[in-house]
């Protein structure tokens, strides 16, 4: 029906106006789509059975909601996916320089600015309101990493990109973007998928500092630095600590080496670095007390990990760095921290530096 094709074209125009880099539409009522979604869910279930999700129990919950979108929102026929770029600077060289300086803290570039959940959802809500102004009231729900949604699979199906061997969504414009979705009951026409363009490349597998990408399209989260520094609350296995280097919140290495990210473009202004986090030293960040942490990270995704995990991560990074007086002083100030986890990592770091 012409009307729905016109609306789909208009959604693309609005998406560009709202700053989205890509938009795509998946129809849930086709046999091909159902087969593809089932295959993705089976792959996910095997991954869970292998315990590769570590302690991320929330991933194992609500599998029905993930597998059947209509159980998350009754009547859902269509998923509109959108991608919002977040990279804070042109190209990847300054990120590579930060990783190479052991006195500096490396924070995954997606987390330098505002929390993406709200930013993406707000823009998608505006998109949904514009649709509503044309078609009248319709049933919809907006998500951005906020519910069990097969977001990469939908974005693969509707041509926003393909799944890279590092498991993230990737397009010819790179992988530095957040995904969000609108589930809705509108019979919009599906967007075609695009071919994968990883070819024989294996750079991301070889670049992973902890060999967490155990095979193409297979990640063992328990080894992944993003998991260890963000999701995991306990004592980081000693064998993995040296490979963490100066990465105190997340890791971008598999994406930094990807040829499709070589000319990374600057993303939405909300994701610009705050509190000079992109240039901060480890010593300076270790000095923040809990009140500083909570105040400075209001509206940041980093706040979620809490001050103790933050200190734990910085202790590991300091222990991996040079044995300077400043580093030892910063660590010594935390040897009596009330958290046993923090004390354990601080002790490890001091012993490491004393050996250097
Ligand atoms: S580094 Fe190579 S294999 Fe990995 S996602 Fe990029 S193109 Fe694909």
Short mmCIF file of C-alpha atoms and ligand atoms in Angstrom, two decimals:
data_model
loop_
_atom_site.label_atom_id
_atom_site.label_comp_id
_atom_site.label_asym_id
_atom_site.label_seq_id
_atom_site.Cartn_x
_atom_site.Cartn_y
_atom_site.Cartn_z
CA UNK A 1 0.00 0.00 0.00
CA UNK A 2 1.45 3.30 -1.17
CA UNK A 3 0.59 5.11 2.04
CA UNK A 4 2.88 2.89 4.16
CA UNK A 5 5.74 3.17 1.69
CA UNK A 6 5.44 6.94 1.82
CA UNK A 7 5.45 6.82 5.60
CA UNK A 8 8.56 4.60 5.62
CA UNK A 9 10.32 7.13 3.35
CA UNK A 10 9.20 9.94 5.65
CA UNK A 11 10.55 8.04 8.69
CA UNK A 12 13.95 8.00 7.01
CA UNK A 13 13.80 11.76 6.50
CA UNK A 14 12.78 12.37 10.13
CA UNK A 15 15.52 10.03 11.35
CA UNK A 16 18.15 12.08 9.60
CA UNK A 17 16.64 15.27 11.06
CA UNK A 18 16.82 13.71 14.52
CA UNK A 19 20.49 12.90 14.06
CA UNK A 20 20.25 9.14 13.53
CA UNK A 21 22.90 7.68 11.28
CA UNK A 22 20.70 4.84 10.02
CA UNK A 23 17.16 3.58 10.26
CA UNK A 24 15.69 0.24 9.16
CA UNK A 25 12.37 -1.58 9.36
CA UNK A 26 11.79 -5.26 10.19
CA UNK A 27 8.41 -6.92 9.60
CA UNK A 28 7.74 -9.71 12.06
CA UNK A 29 5.06 -11.43 10.06
CA UNK A 30 7.20 -13.06 7.37
CA UNK A 31 8.41 -16.66 7.40
CA UNK A 32 12.01 -15.62 6.58
CA UNK A 33 12.09 -13.20 9.45
CA UNK A 34 10.75 -15.79 11.87
CA UNK A 35 13.37 -18.34 10.77
CA UNK A 36 16.16 -15.78 11.19
CA UNK A 37 14.91 -14.69 14.61
CA UNK A 38 14.62 -18.32 15.74
CA UNK A 39 18.18 -19.04 14.56
CA UNK A 40 19.48 -16.00 16.46
CA UNK A 41 17.61 -17.07 19.58
CA UNK A 42 18.97 -20.63 19.34
CA UNK A 43 22.50 -19.23 19.04
CA UNK A 44 21.84 -17.07 22.08
CA UNK A 45 20.45 -20.01 24.09
CA UNK A 46 23.58 -22.08 23.32
CA UNK A 47 25.74 -19.15 24.44
CA UNK A 48 23.81 -18.99 27.72
CA UNK A 49 24.07 -22.77 28.20
CA UNK A 50 27.86 -22.45 27.82
CA UNK A 51 27.73 -19.92 30.70
CA UNK A 52 29.54 -17.40 28.56
CA UNK A 53 27.35 -14.63 29.95
CA UNK A 54 29.16 -14.93 33.30
CA UNK A 55 27.19 -13.28 36.08
CA UNK A 56 24.89 -11.33 33.78
CA UNK A 57 21.85 -13.25 35.02
CA UNK A 58 19.49 -10.70 33.51
CA UNK A 59 20.46 -12.03 30.09
CA UNK A 60 19.15 -15.47 30.98
CA UNK A 61 15.87 -14.10 32.27
CA UNK A 62 12.87 -13.28 30.07
CA UNK A 63 14.01 -15.33 27.09
CA UNK A 64 10.41 -15.54 25.93
CA UNK A 65 10.17 -11.78 25.72
CA UNK A 66 13.36 -11.71 23.66
CA UNK A 67 12.26 -14.51 21.34
CA UNK A 68 8.71 -13.25 20.79
CA UNK A 69 8.45 -9.47 20.46
CA UNK A 70 4.66 -9.61 20.63
CA UNK A 71 4.95 -10.79 24.24
CA UNK A 72 6.78 -7.57 25.11
CA UNK A 73 4.12 -5.48 23.36
CA UNK A 74 0.92 -7.21 22.25
CA UNK A 75 0.12 -6.66 18.59
CA UNK A 76 3.68 -5.83 17.52
CA UNK A 77 4.06 -6.34 13.76
CA UNK A 78 7.04 -4.15 13.02
CA UNK A 79 10.35 -3.12 14.54
CA UNK A 80 11.84 0.22 13.54
CA UNK A 81 15.56 0.19 14.40
CA UNK A 82 17.72 3.29 14.52
CA UNK A 83 21.44 3.85 15.09
CA UNK A 84 22.92 6.95 16.74
CA UNK A 85 26.65 7.65 16.40
CA UNK A 86 28.59 8.38 19.58
CA UNK A 87 32.29 8.58 18.72
CA UNK A 88 33.66 11.75 20.33
CA UNK A 89 36.44 12.73 17.91
CA UNK A 90 37.38 12.35 14.26
CA UNK A 91 39.29 9.11 13.65
CA UNK A 92 40.68 6.71 16.24
CA UNK A 93 44.20 8.05 16.84
CA UNK A 94 43.55 9.89 20.11
CA UNK A 95 41.92 6.77 21.59
CA UNK A 96 44.96 4.72 20.57
CA UNK A 97 47.27 7.34 22.15
CA UNK A 98 45.31 7.21 25.42
CA UNK A 99 45.69 3.43 25.52
CA UNK A 100 49.42 3.74 24.97
CA UNK A 101 49.97 6.04 27.97
CA UNK A 102 49.97 3.95 31.18
CA UNK A 103 49.49 7.04 33.37
CA UNK A 104 46.20 7.90 31.67
CA UNK A 105 42.84 6.30 32.28
CA UNK A 106 41.11 4.74 29.32
CA UNK A 107 37.32 4.93 29.40
CA UNK A 108 35.39 3.31 26.57
CA UNK A 109 34.47 6.14 24.22
CA UNK A 110 30.76 5.42 24.44
CA UNK A 111 30.79 6.33 28.14
CA UNK A 112 32.63 9.66 28.09
CA UNK A 113 29.46 11.74 27.93
CA UNK A 114 25.77 11.37 28.73
CA UNK A 115 24.06 8.04 29.34
CA UNK A 116 22.90 6.80 25.94
CA UNK A 117 19.74 5.09 27.20
CA UNK A 118 17.87 8.35 27.73
CA UNK A 119 19.38 10.15 24.75
CA UNK A 120 18.41 7.42 22.26
CA UNK A 121 14.97 6.86 23.79
CA UNK A 122 14.16 10.57 23.75
CA UNK A 123 14.96 10.86 20.05
CA UNK A 124 12.98 7.71 19.26
CA UNK A 125 10.05 9.09 21.24
CA UNK A 126 10.17 12.23 19.06
CA UNK A 127 10.19 10.01 15.97
CA UNK A 128 7.18 8.06 17.28
CA UNK A 129 5.32 11.31 18.02
CA UNK A 130 5.90 12.51 14.46
CA UNK A 131 4.52 9.21 13.14
CA UNK A 132 1.53 9.57 15.45
CA UNK A 133 0.85 13.05 14.13
CA UNK A 134 0.41 11.51 10.66
CA UNK A 135 -1.31 8.18 11.32
CA UNK A 136 -3.14 8.94 14.55
CA UNK A 137 -2.86 6.90 17.74
CA UNK A 138 -1.02 3.63 17.29
CA UNK A 139 0.42 1.02 19.62
CA UNK A 140 4.16 1.39 20.16
CA UNK A 141 6.95 1.12 22.69
CA UNK A 142 10.42 2.61 22.54
CA UNK A 143 13.59 0.79 23.69
CA UNK A 144 17.30 1.38 23.92
CA UNK A 145 19.09 -1.47 25.63
CA UNK A 146 16.30 -1.26 28.18
CA UNK A 147 14.43 -4.56 27.68
CA UNK A 148 15.14 -8.04 26.30
CA UNK A 149 15.25 -7.10 22.61
CA UNK A 150 17.35 -8.82 19.89
CA UNK A 151 18.59 -5.44 18.79
CA UNK A 152 21.61 -6.50 16.73
CA UNK A 153 19.60 -9.21 14.99
CA UNK A 154 16.83 -6.76 14.01
CA UNK A 155 19.36 -4.21 12.79
CA UNK A 156 21.04 -6.95 10.75
CA UNK A 157 17.73 -8.03 9.26
CA UNK A 158 16.69 -4.53 8.28
CA UNK A 159 19.95 -3.52 6.67
CA UNK A 160 21.36 -1.08 9.23
CA UNK A 161 24.46 -3.25 9.12
CA UNK A 162 25.81 -6.75 9.47
CA UNK A 163 27.08 -8.63 12.52
CA UNK A 164 30.86 -8.27 12.70
CA UNK A 165 33.07 -11.12 13.82
CA UNK A 166 33.37 -9.32 17.18
CA UNK A 167 29.56 -9.83 17.46
CA UNK A 168 28.70 -6.12 17.34
CA UNK A 169 26.67 -4.50 14.62
CA UNK A 170 28.81 -2.99 11.89
CA UNK A 171 28.21 -1.00 8.72
CA UNK A 172 30.36 0.69 6.09
CA UNK A 173 30.23 3.75 8.40
CA UNK A 174 31.67 1.71 11.28
CA UNK A 175 30.35 0.34 14.55
CA UNK A 176 30.51 3.28 16.95
CA UNK A 177 26.79 3.70 17.39
CA UNK A 178 23.99 2.91 19.79
CA UNK A 179 20.89 1.06 18.69
CA UNK A 180 17.32 1.74 19.67
CA UNK A 181 13.99 0.33 18.57
CA UNK A 182 10.34 1.20 18.23
CA UNK A 183 8.07 -1.84 18.45
CA UNK A 184 4.76 -0.99 16.80
CA UNK A 185 1.64 -2.32 15.13
CA UNK A 186 2.00 -0.39 11.84
CA UNK A 187 2.31 -2.51 8.66
CA UNK A 188 5.36 -0.67 7.33
CA UNK A 189 7.34 -2.20 4.46
CA UNK A 190 10.51 -4.10 5.47
CA UNK A 191 13.93 -2.69 4.61
CA UNK A 192 16.26 -5.12 2.79
CA UNK A 193 19.27 -6.58 4.64
CA UNK A 194 22.78 -5.79 3.47
CA UNK A 195 25.59 -8.25 2.79
CA UNK A 196 28.31 -8.76 5.41
CA UNK A 197 31.68 -7.23 4.58
CA UNK A 198 34.10 -8.77 7.08
CA UNK A 199 35.52 -11.05 4.41
CA UNK A 200 38.69 -12.85 5.53
CA UNK A 201 39.57 -10.16 8.10
CA UNK A 202 40.23 -11.38 11.66
CA UNK A 203 41.75 -8.21 13.13
CA UNK A 204 39.26 -7.96 15.99
CA UNK A 205 39.89 -11.54 17.10
CA UNK A 206 43.63 -10.97 17.19
CA UNK A 207 43.38 -7.55 18.87
CA UNK A 208 41.31 -8.58 21.87
CA UNK A 209 43.68 -8.18 24.87
CA UNK A 210 42.14 -11.15 26.73
CA UNK A 211 41.22 -13.36 23.74
CA UNK A 212 37.57 -13.04 24.64
CA UNK A 213 36.51 -13.44 20.99
CA UNK A 214 37.06 -17.18 21.06
CA UNK A 215 35.96 -17.69 17.43
CA UNK A 216 34.30 -15.51 14.78
CA UNK A 217 30.91 -14.38 16.13
CA UNK A 218 31.62 -16.07 19.50
CA UNK A 219 32.45 -14.04 22.58
CA UNK A 220 33.15 -15.35 26.04
CA UNK A 221 32.00 -12.43 28.18
CA UNK A 222 33.83 -13.83 31.21
CA UNK A 223 37.11 -12.84 29.56
CA UNK A 224 35.88 -9.57 28.04
CA UNK A 225 37.32 -6.41 29.61
CA UNK A 226 33.98 -4.62 29.21
CA UNK A 227 32.33 -7.35 31.28
CA UNK A 228 35.11 -7.47 33.87
CA UNK A 229 35.23 -3.72 34.45
CA UNK A 230 31.51 -2.92 34.16
CA UNK A 231 29.24 -5.89 34.77
CA UNK A 232 31.36 -8.00 37.08
CA UNK A 233 31.30 -6.97 40.73
CA UNK A 234 33.81 -9.34 42.32
CA UNK A 235 37.53 -10.05 42.36
CA UNK A 236 38.96 -9.89 38.85
CA UNK A 237 40.98 -13.05 38.10
CA UNK A 238 44.68 -12.20 38.53
CA UNK A 239 45.59 -13.89 35.27
CA UNK A 240 43.44 -11.38 33.35
CA UNK A 241 44.56 -8.22 35.17
CA UNK A 242 47.76 -7.45 33.22
CA UNK A 243 45.85 -7.51 29.91
CA UNK A 244 43.43 -4.89 31.23
CA UNK A 245 46.20 -2.29 30.99
CA UNK A 246 44.83 1.17 31.71
CA UNK A 247 41.23 0.36 30.69
CA UNK A 248 39.14 1.38 33.70
CA UNK A 249 35.67 1.27 32.16
CA UNK A 250 35.04 -0.91 29.13
CA UNK A 251 37.27 -1.57 26.16
CA UNK A 252 37.17 -0.53 22.50
CA UNK A 253 40.06 -2.57 21.13
CA UNK A 254 38.10 -4.88 18.85
CA UNK A 255 36.47 -1.85 17.27
CA UNK A 256 39.58 0.34 17.15
CA UNK A 257 41.34 -2.12 14.82
CA UNK A 258 38.34 -2.60 12.57
CA UNK A 259 39.03 -1.20 9.08
CA UNK A 260 35.46 0.13 8.90
CA UNK A 261 36.14 2.40 11.89
CA UNK A 262 39.33 3.90 10.54
CA UNK A 263 37.56 7.14 9.59
CA UNK A 264 35.20 7.22 12.54
CA UNK A 265 33.04 10.33 12.45
CA UNK A 266 31.97 12.45 15.37
CA UNK A 267 28.65 11.44 16.94
CA UNK A 268 25.87 13.26 18.76
CA UNK A 269 26.94 16.22 20.97
CA UNK A 270 25.48 14.61 24.12
CA UNK A 271 28.31 12.08 24.00
CA UNK A 272 31.13 14.62 24.05
CA UNK A 273 33.54 13.97 26.97
CA UNK A 274 32.62 15.42 30.37
CA UNK A 275 35.02 16.19 33.22
CA UNK A 276 37.96 15.78 30.78
CA UNK A 277 37.53 12.02 31.15
CA UNK A 278 39.26 11.44 27.83
CA UNK A 279 42.51 12.92 29.13
CA UNK A 280 42.31 12.22 32.88
CA UNK A 281 45.17 10.55 34.74
CA UNK A 282 44.68 7.43 36.85
CA UNK A 283 46.11 9.16 39.92
CA UNK A 284 43.67 12.03 39.63
CA UNK A 285 40.64 9.71 39.28
CA UNK A 286 41.75 7.53 42.20
CA UNK A 287 41.51 10.62 44.42
CA UNK A 288 37.77 11.11 43.79
CA UNK A 289 35.77 10.22 46.87
CA UNK A 290 32.32 8.70 46.61
CA UNK A 291 30.57 12.09 46.68
CA UNK A 292 32.76 13.32 43.79
CA UNK A 293 32.02 10.11 41.88
CA UNK A 294 28.25 10.39 42.34
CA UNK A 295 28.12 14.08 41.57
CA UNK A 296 30.37 14.02 38.50
CA UNK A 297 28.72 10.94 37.03
CA UNK A 298 25.13 12.11 37.40
CA UNK A 299 23.60 11.34 33.99
CA UNK A 300 26.56 9.16 32.98
CA UNK A 301 26.45 5.39 32.38
CA UNK A 302 29.50 5.05 34.64
CA UNK A 303 27.51 5.91 37.77
CA UNK A 304 25.84 2.49 37.59
CA UNK A 305 29.02 0.59 38.55
CA UNK A 306 29.38 2.46 41.85
CA UNK A 307 32.44 3.96 43.49
CA UNK A 308 33.89 0.67 44.77
CA UNK A 309 34.04 -0.98 41.35
CA UNK A 310 35.45 2.27 39.98
CA UNK A 311 38.28 2.21 42.55
CA UNK A 312 38.86 -1.51 41.93
CA UNK A 313 39.34 -0.86 38.21
CA UNK A 314 41.66 2.10 38.73
CA UNK A 315 43.73 0.05 41.18
CA UNK A 316 44.25 -2.63 38.52
CA UNK A 317 45.25 0.00 35.96
CA UNK A 318 47.69 1.64 38.39
CA UNK A 319 49.17 -1.78 39.16
CA UNK A 320 49.73 -2.28 35.45
CA UNK A 321 51.49 1.07 35.09
CA UNK A 322 54.79 2.59 36.09
CA UNK A 323 56.04 2.47 39.68
CA UNK A 324 55.91 6.21 40.35
CA UNK A 325 55.65 7.84 43.75
CA UNK A 326 52.31 9.38 42.74
CA UNK A 327 50.88 5.97 41.84
CA UNK A 328 52.00 4.40 45.11
CA UNK A 329 50.65 7.34 47.11
CA UNK A 330 47.28 7.13 45.36
CA UNK A 331 47.07 3.40 46.06
CA UNK A 332 48.26 3.70 49.65
CA UNK A 333 45.42 6.12 50.37
CA UNK A 334 43.00 3.24 49.66
CA UNK A 335 44.64 0.35 51.55
CA UNK A 336 42.12 0.61 54.36
CA UNK A 337 39.07 1.05 52.15
CA UNK A 338 35.99 -0.60 53.74
CA UNK A 339 35.45 -2.80 50.67
CA UNK A 340 37.42 -6.08 50.75
CA UNK A 341 37.31 -6.16 46.94
CA UNK A 342 38.91 -2.72 46.70
CA UNK A 343 41.55 -3.63 49.32
CA UNK A 344 42.42 -6.85 47.46
CA UNK A 345 43.07 -5.04 44.16
CA UNK A 346 44.92 -2.18 45.84
CA UNK A 347 47.18 -4.70 47.61
CA UNK A 348 47.83 -6.52 44.34
CA UNK A 349 48.66 -3.26 42.59
CA UNK A 350 51.10 -2.13 45.31
CA UNK A 351 52.87 -5.50 45.27
CA UNK A 352 53.09 -5.29 41.48
CA UNK A 353 54.59 -1.80 41.53
CA UNK A 354 57.07 -2.72 44.27
CA UNK A 355 58.38 -5.50 42.03
CA UNK A 356 59.08 -3.08 39.16
S1 LIG B 1 37.88 -6.19 12.53
FE1 LIG B 1 37.54 -7.32 10.60
S2 LIG B 1 36.50 -9.20 11.23
FE2 LIG B 1 36.34 -7.79 12.94
S3 LIG B 1 34.37 -6.78 12.67
FE3 LIG B 1 35.91 -5.47 11.66
S4 LIG B 1 35.94 -6.16 9.51
FE4 LIG B 1 34.86 -7.74 10.70
#
